[in-house]
Short mmCIF file of C-alpha atoms and ligand atoms in Angstrom, two decimals:
data_model
loop_
_atom_site.label_atom_id
_atom_site.label_comp_id
_atom_site.label_asym_id
_atom_site.label_seq_id
_atom_site.Cartn_x
_atom_site.Cartn_y
_atom_site.Cartn_z
CA MET A 15 51.54 102.56 109.55
CA ASP A 16 53.69 104.66 107.17
CA GLN A 17 51.47 103.36 104.18
CA ASN A 18 48.45 104.27 106.02
CA GLN A 19 49.90 107.92 106.32
CA ASN A 20 50.37 108.22 102.96
CA ILE A 21 47.25 107.25 101.58
CA PRO A 22 45.18 110.64 100.92
CA THR A 23 42.30 110.92 103.02
CA PRO A 24 39.11 111.01 101.23
CA ALA A 25 37.56 114.45 101.19
CA SER A 26 34.45 116.05 99.62
CA PRO A 27 34.89 117.33 96.20
CA ASP A 28 34.29 120.68 97.18
CA GLY A 29 36.97 120.52 99.76
CA ARG A 30 39.56 119.28 97.35
CA GLY A 31 38.67 121.91 95.00
CA ASP A 32 39.14 124.67 97.48
CA HIS A 33 42.46 123.19 98.48
CA GLN A 34 43.60 123.07 94.92
CA GLY A 35 42.65 126.66 94.11
CA LYS A 36 44.62 128.04 97.16
CA ASP A 37 47.57 126.18 95.97
CA VAL A 38 47.15 127.77 92.37
CA ARG A 39 46.64 131.27 93.82
CA ARG A 40 49.73 130.87 96.29
CA GLY A 41 51.83 129.68 93.42
CA ARG A 42 50.78 132.72 91.14
CA ASN A 43 51.21 134.94 94.22
CA ASP A 44 54.87 133.53 94.60
CA ILE A 45 55.67 134.22 91.05
CA ILE A 46 54.55 137.82 91.27
CA PHE A 47 56.28 138.24 94.46
CA ILE A 48 59.57 136.88 93.13
CA SER A 49 59.29 138.80 89.79
CA ALA A 50 58.62 142.04 91.67
CA LEU A 51 61.45 141.08 94.02
CA LEU A 52 63.82 140.41 90.92
CA LEU A 53 62.65 143.45 89.32
CA ILE A 54 63.39 145.62 92.45
CA LEU A 55 66.85 144.20 92.67
CA ALA A 56 67.36 144.60 88.78
CA ILE A 57 66.50 148.35 89.27
CA ILE A 58 68.80 148.78 92.28
CA GLY A 59 71.63 146.83 90.53
CA LEU A 60 71.09 148.81 87.38
CA GLY A 61 71.48 152.22 89.41
CA PHE A 62 74.61 151.14 90.87
CA PHE A 63 75.84 150.17 87.56
CA LEU A 64 74.98 153.49 85.85
CA PHE A 65 76.40 155.40 88.75
CA ARG A 66 79.74 153.45 88.60
CA LYS A 67 79.79 154.00 84.89
CA GLU A 68 78.96 157.61 84.98
CA GLY A 69 79.58 158.93 88.30
CA SER A 70 83.28 160.03 88.42
CA SER A 71 83.95 163.46 87.16
CA VAL A 72 86.13 166.44 87.74
CA THR A 73 84.98 169.85 88.21
CA VAL A 74 87.14 172.83 87.22
CA GLU A 75 86.78 176.16 89.11
CA VAL A 76 88.70 179.08 88.34
CA GLY A 77 88.87 181.83 90.83
CA GLY A 78 86.02 180.35 92.81
CA GLN A 79 83.62 180.06 89.80
CA VAL A 80 82.85 176.79 88.13
CA TYR A 81 84.63 176.66 84.56
CA GLY A 82 83.31 173.10 83.73
CA GLU A 83 82.82 169.59 84.57
CA TYR A 84 84.21 166.61 82.68
CA SER A 85 83.57 162.84 82.92
CA LEU A 86 86.56 160.73 83.93
CA SER A 87 85.05 157.82 81.75
CA ARG A 88 85.82 159.64 78.44
CA ASP A 89 89.43 160.60 77.24
CA THR A 90 89.57 164.43 76.64
CA VAL A 91 91.77 167.21 76.62
CA VAL A 92 90.62 170.57 78.04
CA ASP A 93 92.52 173.77 77.74
CA ILE A 94 91.67 175.77 80.74
CA ALA A 95 91.97 179.56 79.50
CA THR A 96 92.38 181.91 82.54
CA GLY A 97 92.94 185.14 80.26
CA ASP A 98 96.13 186.79 79.46
CA GLY A 99 97.20 183.92 77.29
CA GLU A 100 97.53 181.86 80.33
CA LEU A 101 96.60 178.13 79.69
CA ASN A 102 96.52 175.00 81.83
CA ARG A 103 95.95 171.84 79.67
CA LEU A 104 93.82 169.15 81.62
CA VAL A 105 94.05 165.85 80.25
CA ILE A 106 91.69 162.97 81.16
CA ARG A 107 93.00 159.61 80.26
CA ASP A 108 92.26 156.11 81.28
CA GLY A 109 89.79 157.43 84.09
CA LYS A 110 92.29 159.80 85.64
CA ALA A 111 92.94 163.68 85.33
CA PHE A 112 96.29 165.47 85.25
CA VAL A 113 97.53 168.65 83.93
CA GLU A 114 99.95 168.08 81.05
CA THR A 115 101.28 171.41 80.28
CA ALA A 116 100.76 174.97 81.90
CA THR A 117 102.08 178.53 81.49
CA CYS A 118 102.23 179.15 85.31
CA PRO A 119 105.55 180.22 86.70
CA ASP A 120 105.82 177.30 89.23
CA GLY A 121 104.52 174.41 87.40
CA ILE A 122 103.38 172.65 90.50
CA CYS A 123 100.19 171.68 88.80
CA VAL A 124 101.95 169.75 86.13
CA GLY A 125 104.02 168.12 88.64
CA HIS A 126 101.09 166.66 90.58
CA ARG A 127 100.16 163.19 90.24
CA PRO A 128 97.01 162.26 88.29
CA ILE A 129 93.74 162.12 90.48
CA SER A 130 90.71 159.62 90.09
CA ARG A 131 89.49 159.45 93.72
CA MET A 132 86.51 161.56 95.27
CA GLY A 133 87.75 164.60 96.78
CA GLU A 134 91.41 164.62 95.11
CA SER A 135 92.33 167.83 93.70
CA ILE A 136 94.98 169.61 91.64
CA VAL A 137 95.49 173.29 92.39
CA CYS A 138 97.23 175.82 90.24
CA LEU A 139 97.86 178.57 92.73
CA PRO A 140 99.24 181.24 90.30
CA HIS A 141 96.12 180.80 87.81
CA GLN A 142 93.74 180.27 90.75
CA ILE A 143 92.63 176.80 89.41
CA VAL A 144 91.17 173.96 91.48
CA ILE A 145 90.60 170.88 89.64
CA THR A 146 88.60 168.35 91.97
CA VAL A 147 87.08 164.98 91.62
CA THR A 148 83.33 165.12 92.40
CA ASP A 149 80.83 162.36 92.39
CA GLY A 150 83.64 160.00 92.49
CA VAL A 151 83.35 156.15 92.56
CA ASP A 152 86.40 155.49 94.74
CA GLU A 153 86.17 157.15 97.99
CA GLY A 154 89.23 159.11 98.63
CA PRO A 155 89.92 160.78 102.04
CA ASP A 156 87.94 163.67 103.34
CA ILE A 157 90.69 166.05 103.20
CA VAL A 158 94.28 165.96 101.49
CA VAL A 159 97.51 167.44 102.83
CA MET B 20 55.64 132.10 104.47
CA LYS B 21 58.67 132.55 106.96
CA ILE B 22 60.98 132.61 103.93
CA LYS B 23 58.89 135.36 102.36
CA CYS B 24 58.87 137.46 105.36
CA LEU B 25 62.74 137.07 105.76
CA THR B 26 63.15 137.95 101.93
CA ILE B 27 60.85 141.11 102.49
CA LEU B 28 63.19 142.09 105.69
CA PHE B 29 66.24 141.37 103.73
CA VAL B 30 65.15 143.64 100.77
CA LEU B 31 63.95 146.30 103.31
CA CYS B 32 67.44 146.15 104.85
CA ILE B 33 69.29 146.74 101.42
CA LEU B 34 66.82 149.64 100.60
CA SER B 35 67.17 151.36 104.02
CA SER B 36 71.00 151.04 103.77
CA CYS B 37 70.79 153.06 100.72
CA ALA B 38 68.86 155.74 102.26
CA PRO B 39 71.58 158.44 103.71
CA LEU B 40 70.23 158.64 106.95
CA SER B 41 67.48 157.14 109.21
CA PRO B 42 64.39 159.48 108.98
CA ASN B 43 64.44 160.59 112.56
CA GLU B 44 67.90 162.21 111.95
CA LYS B 45 68.41 165.63 110.40
CA THR B 46 69.91 164.94 106.90
CA LEU B 47 73.32 166.78 106.85
CA ASP B 48 75.18 167.33 103.50
CA LYS B 49 78.65 168.27 103.01
CA PHE B 50 79.57 171.60 101.15
CA SER B 51 82.87 173.14 100.55
CA ALA B 52 84.15 176.63 99.50
CA TYR B 53 87.53 177.84 98.11
CA SER B 54 89.34 181.19 98.44
CA PHE B 55 92.51 182.14 96.80
CA ASP B 56 92.80 185.54 98.70
CA TYR B 57 94.50 184.69 101.90
CA PHE B 58 98.04 183.83 102.90
CA ASP B 59 99.14 183.42 99.32
CA THR B 60 97.84 180.00 99.25
CA VAL B 61 94.57 177.96 98.67
CA THR B 62 91.92 178.20 101.51
CA THR B 63 89.25 175.31 101.71
CA VAL B 64 86.31 175.52 104.04
CA SER B 65 84.31 172.26 104.20
CA GLY B 66 81.49 171.42 106.47
CA TYR B 67 78.26 169.41 107.11
CA ALA B 68 75.22 171.65 107.12
CA GLU B 69 71.37 171.37 106.57
CA SER B 70 71.43 173.60 103.83
CA GLN B 71 73.70 175.46 101.20
CA GLU B 72 72.67 178.75 103.23
CA ALA B 73 73.42 177.26 106.75
CA PHE B 74 76.91 176.37 105.29
CA ASP B 75 77.48 179.71 103.64
CA GLU B 76 76.77 181.49 106.74
CA ILE B 77 79.54 179.82 108.67
CA ALA B 78 81.94 179.49 105.69
CA ASN B 79 81.50 183.25 105.03
CA SER B 80 82.41 184.10 108.74
CA VAL B 81 85.34 181.72 108.41
CA LEU B 82 86.53 183.47 105.25
CA ALA B 83 85.88 186.95 106.65
CA ASP B 84 87.92 186.21 109.85
CA LEU B 85 90.80 184.73 107.68
CA GLY B 86 90.78 187.77 105.77
CA GLU B 87 91.26 190.04 108.89
CA TYR B 88 94.07 188.05 109.97
CA HIS B 89 95.70 187.98 106.59
CA ARG B 90 95.55 191.62 106.49
CA LEU B 91 96.93 191.87 109.97
CA PHE B 92 99.91 189.20 109.47
CA THR B 93 100.90 189.98 105.75
CA ILE B 94 104.44 191.45 105.35
CA TYR B 95 103.85 192.18 101.67
CA HIS B 96 100.91 194.54 101.63
CA ARG B 97 99.97 197.48 103.50
CA PHE B 98 96.13 198.53 103.81
CA GLU B 99 95.09 202.21 104.45
CA GLY B 100 94.39 203.12 108.01
CA MET B 101 95.73 199.95 109.52
CA GLU B 102 98.96 199.00 111.09
CA ASN B 103 100.16 195.40 110.33
CA LEU B 104 103.36 193.39 109.92
CA CYS B 105 104.15 195.19 106.91
CA THR B 106 104.20 198.66 108.59
CA ILE B 107 106.13 197.25 111.59
CA ASN B 108 108.91 196.28 109.08
CA GLU B 109 108.91 199.72 107.41
CA LEU B 110 111.54 202.22 108.09
CA ALA B 111 110.78 206.11 109.22
CA ASN B 112 114.04 208.19 108.92
CA GLY B 113 116.36 205.21 108.97
CA VAL B 114 114.69 203.63 112.07
CA HIS B 115 111.71 201.39 112.95
CA ARG B 116 108.71 203.27 114.54
CA THR B 117 107.02 202.16 117.63
CA VAL B 118 103.93 200.76 116.26
CA THR B 119 100.56 200.65 118.09
CA VAL B 120 98.82 197.47 116.82
CA ASP B 121 95.76 195.18 117.02
CA ARG B 122 95.72 192.84 120.15
CA ARG B 123 95.73 190.01 117.78
CA ILE B 124 99.10 191.09 116.36
CA ILE B 125 100.50 191.41 119.84
CA ASP B 126 98.99 187.89 120.99
CA MET B 127 100.68 186.30 117.54
CA LEU B 128 103.92 187.85 118.23
CA MET B 129 104.08 186.77 121.71
CA TYR B 130 103.11 182.88 120.48
CA ALA B 131 106.13 183.48 118.12
CA LYS B 132 108.65 184.29 120.78
CA ASP B 133 107.46 181.20 123.01
CA MET B 134 107.76 178.88 120.03
CA TYR B 135 111.34 180.40 119.28
CA GLU B 136 112.10 179.41 122.88
CA LYS B 137 110.50 176.08 122.65
CA THR B 138 111.95 175.20 119.27
CA ASN B 139 115.52 176.25 120.31
CA GLY B 140 115.49 179.07 117.75
CA ARG B 141 114.57 177.00 114.77
CA VAL B 142 111.37 178.94 114.42
CA ASN B 143 112.62 182.51 114.13
CA ILE B 144 110.14 185.20 113.00
CA ALA B 145 113.14 187.79 113.16
CA MET B 146 114.78 185.94 110.01
CA GLY B 147 112.84 188.35 107.74
CA SER B 148 116.06 190.07 106.25
CA VAL B 149 117.43 186.72 105.31
CA LEU B 150 113.99 185.43 103.93
CA SER B 151 113.20 188.48 101.76
CA ILE B 152 116.32 187.87 99.96
CA TRP B 153 115.36 184.32 99.14
CA HIS B 154 111.64 185.57 98.27
CA ASP B 155 113.08 188.19 95.70
CA TYR B 156 115.33 185.60 94.21
CA ARG B 157 112.57 183.12 93.86
CA GLU B 158 110.12 185.50 92.50
CA MET B 159 112.76 186.35 89.89
CA GLY B 160 113.54 182.70 88.95
CA MET B 161 109.85 181.93 88.60
CA SER B 162 109.04 184.78 86.31
CA ASP B 163 112.04 184.39 84.12
CA PRO B 164 113.39 180.67 84.80
CA ALA B 165 116.14 181.14 82.20
CA SER B 166 118.02 183.58 84.45
CA ALA B 167 117.02 181.85 87.79
CA GLU B 168 119.82 182.16 90.27
CA LEU B 169 120.82 181.54 93.88
CA PRO B 170 121.14 184.67 96.38
CA PRO B 171 124.92 185.31 96.79
CA MET B 172 126.04 183.91 100.26
CA ASP B 173 127.68 186.98 101.49
CA GLN B 174 124.53 188.85 101.13
CA LEU B 175 122.76 186.08 103.15
CA THR B 176 125.12 186.07 105.79
CA ALA B 177 125.26 189.88 106.13
CA ALA B 178 121.43 189.78 106.47
CA ALA B 179 121.81 187.12 109.10
CA GLU B 180 123.64 189.45 111.56
CA HIS B 181 120.18 191.11 111.96
CA THR B 182 117.89 188.29 113.10
CA ASP B 183 118.08 188.70 116.82
CA ILE B 184 114.61 187.75 118.30
CA ASN B 185 115.43 190.24 121.30
CA CYS B 186 115.41 193.00 119.23
CA LEU B 187 111.58 192.47 118.74
CA VAL B 188 110.31 194.49 121.57
CA ILE B 189 106.68 194.04 122.84
CA ASP B 190 104.76 195.98 125.25
CA GLU B 191 101.77 194.27 126.03
CA GLU B 192 100.29 197.04 128.15
CA SER B 193 100.24 199.68 125.48
CA SER B 194 99.96 197.09 122.66
CA THR B 195 102.99 198.35 120.82
CA VAL B 196 105.72 196.79 118.87
CA THR B 197 109.17 198.11 118.31
CA LEU B 198 112.12 196.53 116.00
CA THR B 199 115.31 197.92 117.96
CA ASP B 200 117.63 196.86 115.03
CA PRO B 201 116.84 199.01 111.75
CA ALA B 202 118.39 196.12 109.70
CA MET B 203 115.95 193.53 111.01
CA LYS B 204 112.68 192.44 109.56
CA LEU B 205 109.79 190.14 110.64
CA ASP B 206 108.68 187.07 108.44
CA VAL B 207 105.97 185.33 110.08
CA GLY B 208 105.45 182.86 107.14
CA ALA B 209 106.09 179.95 109.31
CA ILE B 210 103.48 180.39 111.86
CA ALA B 211 100.89 182.97 110.66
CA LYS B 212 98.81 180.60 108.52
CA GLY B 213 98.47 177.90 111.46
CA TYR B 214 98.01 180.50 114.04
CA ALA B 215 95.17 182.33 112.06
CA VAL B 216 93.48 178.75 111.33
CA GLU B 217 93.67 178.07 115.00
CA MET B 218 92.03 181.35 116.14
CA VAL B 219 89.33 180.85 113.75
CA ALA B 220 88.74 177.34 114.77
CA GLN B 221 88.49 178.22 118.37
CA ARG B 222 85.90 180.91 117.59
CA LEU B 223 83.90 178.27 116.01
CA GLU B 224 84.11 175.75 118.94
CA GLU B 225 83.08 178.51 121.21
CA GLN B 226 80.09 179.12 119.10
CA GLY B 227 79.21 175.20 119.39
CA VAL B 228 80.04 174.69 115.73
CA THR B 229 80.87 171.17 114.75
CA GLY B 230 81.38 169.20 111.47
CA PHE B 231 83.74 171.63 109.80
CA VAL B 232 87.35 171.44 108.70
CA LEU B 233 89.69 174.48 107.76
CA ASN B 234 92.69 173.90 105.32
CA VAL B 235 94.75 176.78 104.69
CA GLY B 236 97.46 175.54 102.30
CA GLY B 237 98.36 172.26 104.05
CA ASN B 238 97.36 173.62 107.49
CA VAL B 239 94.39 171.41 108.46
CA ARG B 240 92.24 172.11 111.54
CA THR B 241 89.18 169.86 112.05
CA VAL B 242 86.36 171.34 114.13
CA GLY B 243 84.64 168.26 115.66
CA ALA B 244 83.91 165.07 113.93
CA LYS B 245 82.10 165.04 110.50
CA GLY B 246 78.27 165.46 110.33
CA ASN B 247 77.71 161.85 110.78
CA GLY B 248 79.70 161.53 113.84
CA GLU B 249 82.55 159.88 112.18
CA LYS B 250 86.35 160.99 112.06
CA TRP B 251 87.45 163.21 109.18
CA VAL B 252 89.93 161.12 107.23
CA VAL B 253 93.10 163.04 106.13
CA GLY B 254 95.12 161.62 103.68
CA ILE B 255 98.88 162.75 103.53
CA GLU B 256 99.87 163.09 99.97
CA ASN B 257 102.26 160.89 98.41
CA PRO B 258 104.39 163.42 96.20
CA THR B 259 105.38 160.66 93.84
CA ASP B 260 102.78 159.00 91.56
CA ASN B 261 102.12 155.54 93.00
CA GLU B 262 99.08 153.72 92.07
CA GLU B 263 99.51 151.33 94.93
CA LYS B 264 100.01 154.06 97.48
CA PRO B 265 98.46 157.32 96.66
CA TYR B 266 98.63 158.38 100.26
CA LEU B 267 101.37 157.75 102.58
CA ALA B 268 98.80 157.53 105.61
CA TYR B 269 95.20 158.10 106.41
CA LEU B 270 94.49 159.57 109.76
CA GLY B 271 91.38 159.90 111.67
CA LEU B 272 90.75 163.31 113.25
CA ALA B 273 87.98 164.84 115.31
CA GLY B 274 89.06 168.18 116.71
CA GLU B 275 92.94 167.81 116.17
CA ALA B 276 95.09 169.57 113.58
CA LEU B 277 97.42 168.15 111.03
CA VAL B 278 100.18 170.43 109.27
CA THR B 279 102.26 169.02 106.43
CA SER B 280 105.22 170.90 105.12
CA GLY B 281 106.85 169.71 101.84
CA SER B 282 109.79 170.66 100.02
CA TYR B 283 107.63 169.91 97.06
CA GLN B 284 104.91 172.69 97.73
CA ARG B 285 106.78 175.88 97.05
CA TYR B 286 110.16 175.96 95.29
CA TYR B 287 112.13 177.33 92.17
CA LEU B 288 114.34 175.86 89.83
CA VAL B 289 118.15 177.00 89.51
CA ASP B 290 119.96 174.96 86.84
CA GLY B 291 117.50 172.22 87.15
CA LYS B 292 117.79 171.84 90.94
CA ARG B 293 114.64 172.52 93.22
CA TYR B 294 115.18 175.05 95.90
CA HIS B 295 112.24 175.08 98.15
CA HIS B 296 111.09 177.87 100.78
CA ILE B 297 112.10 176.57 104.18
CA ILE B 298 115.37 178.11 105.05
CA ASP B 299 117.75 176.69 107.58
CA PRO B 300 118.72 179.41 110.11
CA ASP B 301 122.15 177.81 110.32
CA THR B 302 123.12 177.33 106.61
CA LEU B 303 120.87 180.03 105.51
CA MET B 304 120.01 177.46 102.43
CA PRO B 305 117.09 175.43 101.90
CA THR B 306 116.88 172.33 104.39
CA GLU B 307 117.96 169.24 102.78
CA GLY B 308 116.79 166.55 105.17
CA PHE B 309 113.27 165.55 104.38
CA THR B 310 110.71 165.53 101.73
CA SER B 311 107.93 166.39 103.99
CA VAL B 312 107.25 166.68 107.61
CA SER B 313 103.77 166.39 109.10
CA ILE B 314 102.77 167.14 112.65
CA LEU B 315 99.61 165.94 114.28
CA THR B 316 98.52 167.95 117.39
CA GLY B 317 95.57 169.91 118.83
CA SER B 318 96.39 173.36 117.75
CA SER B 319 97.29 174.17 114.23
CA ALA B 320 99.35 176.98 115.14
CA ASP B 321 101.61 174.44 117.00
CA GLY B 322 101.61 172.34 113.96
CA ASP B 323 102.73 175.15 111.49
CA ALA B 324 105.35 176.19 113.88
CA LEU B 325 106.65 172.55 114.48
CA SER B 326 106.53 171.59 110.97
CA THR B 327 108.78 174.29 110.07
CA ALA B 328 111.21 173.46 112.98
CA LEU B 329 111.30 170.04 112.33
CA PHE B 330 112.39 170.67 108.82
CA CYS B 331 115.43 172.76 110.20
CA MET B 332 116.64 169.86 112.84
CA SER B 333 118.08 166.52 112.50
CA PHE B 334 115.65 163.61 112.72
CA GLU B 335 117.03 162.70 116.22
CA ASP B 336 116.53 166.18 117.62
CA GLY B 337 113.15 166.68 116.10
CA LEU B 338 112.05 163.19 117.43
CA ALA B 339 113.33 164.30 120.85
CA LEU B 340 111.25 167.42 120.70
CA ILE B 341 108.20 165.74 119.57
CA GLU B 342 108.30 162.98 122.28
CA SER B 343 108.77 165.63 125.01
CA MET B 344 105.43 167.49 123.80
CA PRO B 345 101.98 165.82 125.14
CA SER B 346 99.40 164.70 122.27
CA THR B 347 102.03 165.61 119.52
CA GLU B 348 102.87 163.35 116.77
CA ALA B 349 105.13 163.58 113.76
CA MET B 350 105.97 161.83 110.58
CA TRP B 351 109.04 162.44 108.42
CA VAL B 352 109.61 161.49 104.98
CA PHE B 353 113.01 161.09 103.50
CA HIS B 354 114.11 161.74 100.14
CA ASP B 355 114.78 157.88 99.64
CA GLY B 356 110.97 157.47 100.45
CA ARG B 357 111.63 156.09 104.01
CA GLU B 358 108.76 157.14 106.34
CA VAL B 359 109.39 157.28 110.25
CA THR B 360 106.82 158.19 112.71
CA SER B 361 106.78 159.33 116.42
CA SER B 362 105.52 156.84 119.06
CA GLY B 363 102.10 157.58 119.16
CA PHE B 364 101.46 158.30 115.43
CA ASP B 365 100.17 155.11 114.61
CA THR B 366 97.11 155.36 116.98
CA TYR B 367 95.46 157.98 114.68
CA ARG B 368 95.81 155.75 111.56
CA THR B 369 92.63 154.64 110.12
CA LYS B 370 93.60 151.92 107.74
ZN1 ZN C 12 100.13 175.76 87.73
#
């Protein structure tokens, strides 16, 4: 019985040919489909990768005006000059931003811990500076008190 | 074929999860605006809106309102043609005038008297004469750190003779205020910010605004939930740099207020020691018990007043006060890093 079932049933050469053609076409379609799928996934993956790599940055605002935007992925030192010789030195190191030195009277900005998460900020009240993590990778809280 | 269909579905799911919202919902973006102009601190207005213009319209109205409250409640500036806290404090021929003021000042002062009762005198806006001495020494110490000093105690105790809240006489009917002790002054620093924020937030709520949050120097008041209906996540800053624990708590709010007072927020140094701005009415010195106190409650006015009150109380008295108030929670942080919370605080935690 089993053997009988395994014997291919004779068919007309035309029918066989058709069947074979379908198989080939379906195989080719599958390859195209899977390639397209892989390509889409690769693009999405690349997008996420690029976003991760370049996404995190800090925006410096002085008196409500944007002073500059700096990537957290590049170590750098920015001297924020707010006039009258006043200076806040912003340092970006190891993906974090902090104020290293400042001429403000209270020094609270210098005492603030380094920031790296989305939405975190350092404020220098006397110099009206707000340094905020924008487009961050690590989601911080919506508001910080 | 089935597998192929499932794969397509799977990919579509991934793609749709990348899209910010499903197409039949309005796309709301988050916007923020800052100001340094009010209450000697930084103001942040954030909110979800369809466009920058839609956000600006609400944010500008909020900032305009806060500006009005700032001008009415400031004790440091007078404005042409306007009676405010500063002009109430002024002397004319050696006595305080009876000043006719805006209704908003009357309401705030009556609220302050009410909080004096509720906090057993820990929140006393009649402490102006004492606080102004501290203010002057702090300003001097900050502008010239080398010669920073503490106010002489005899000067503080002399000023403390003139801090009787009953010498603040309010006539609601005629909308007038009189300070009957010529040596007394008002200082509403402990409540004005939170009160103003609360008034503006209530106005927004009356107008049906939702998805906004106001933060004036640590006085946070949420107006509804976020644009996507989720709760706002408020992080209470860990004052010490700790990679493992950047926030002491994450709290989910939708309409409530959270106010944090910290001894690390405003201070000056004398001989290397920090002296912060919250003054104990008994010792006349900066309070020593806590690094920070946070209050979670419905009104940011209550939050502001209570955070100051708890700073000036023992932990036990503060806990008893908080537990006696409905829908009001608190977190105390001690100098050794220890945190203690009131009974219902944990129900607001998001992680
Ligand atoms: Zn600073």
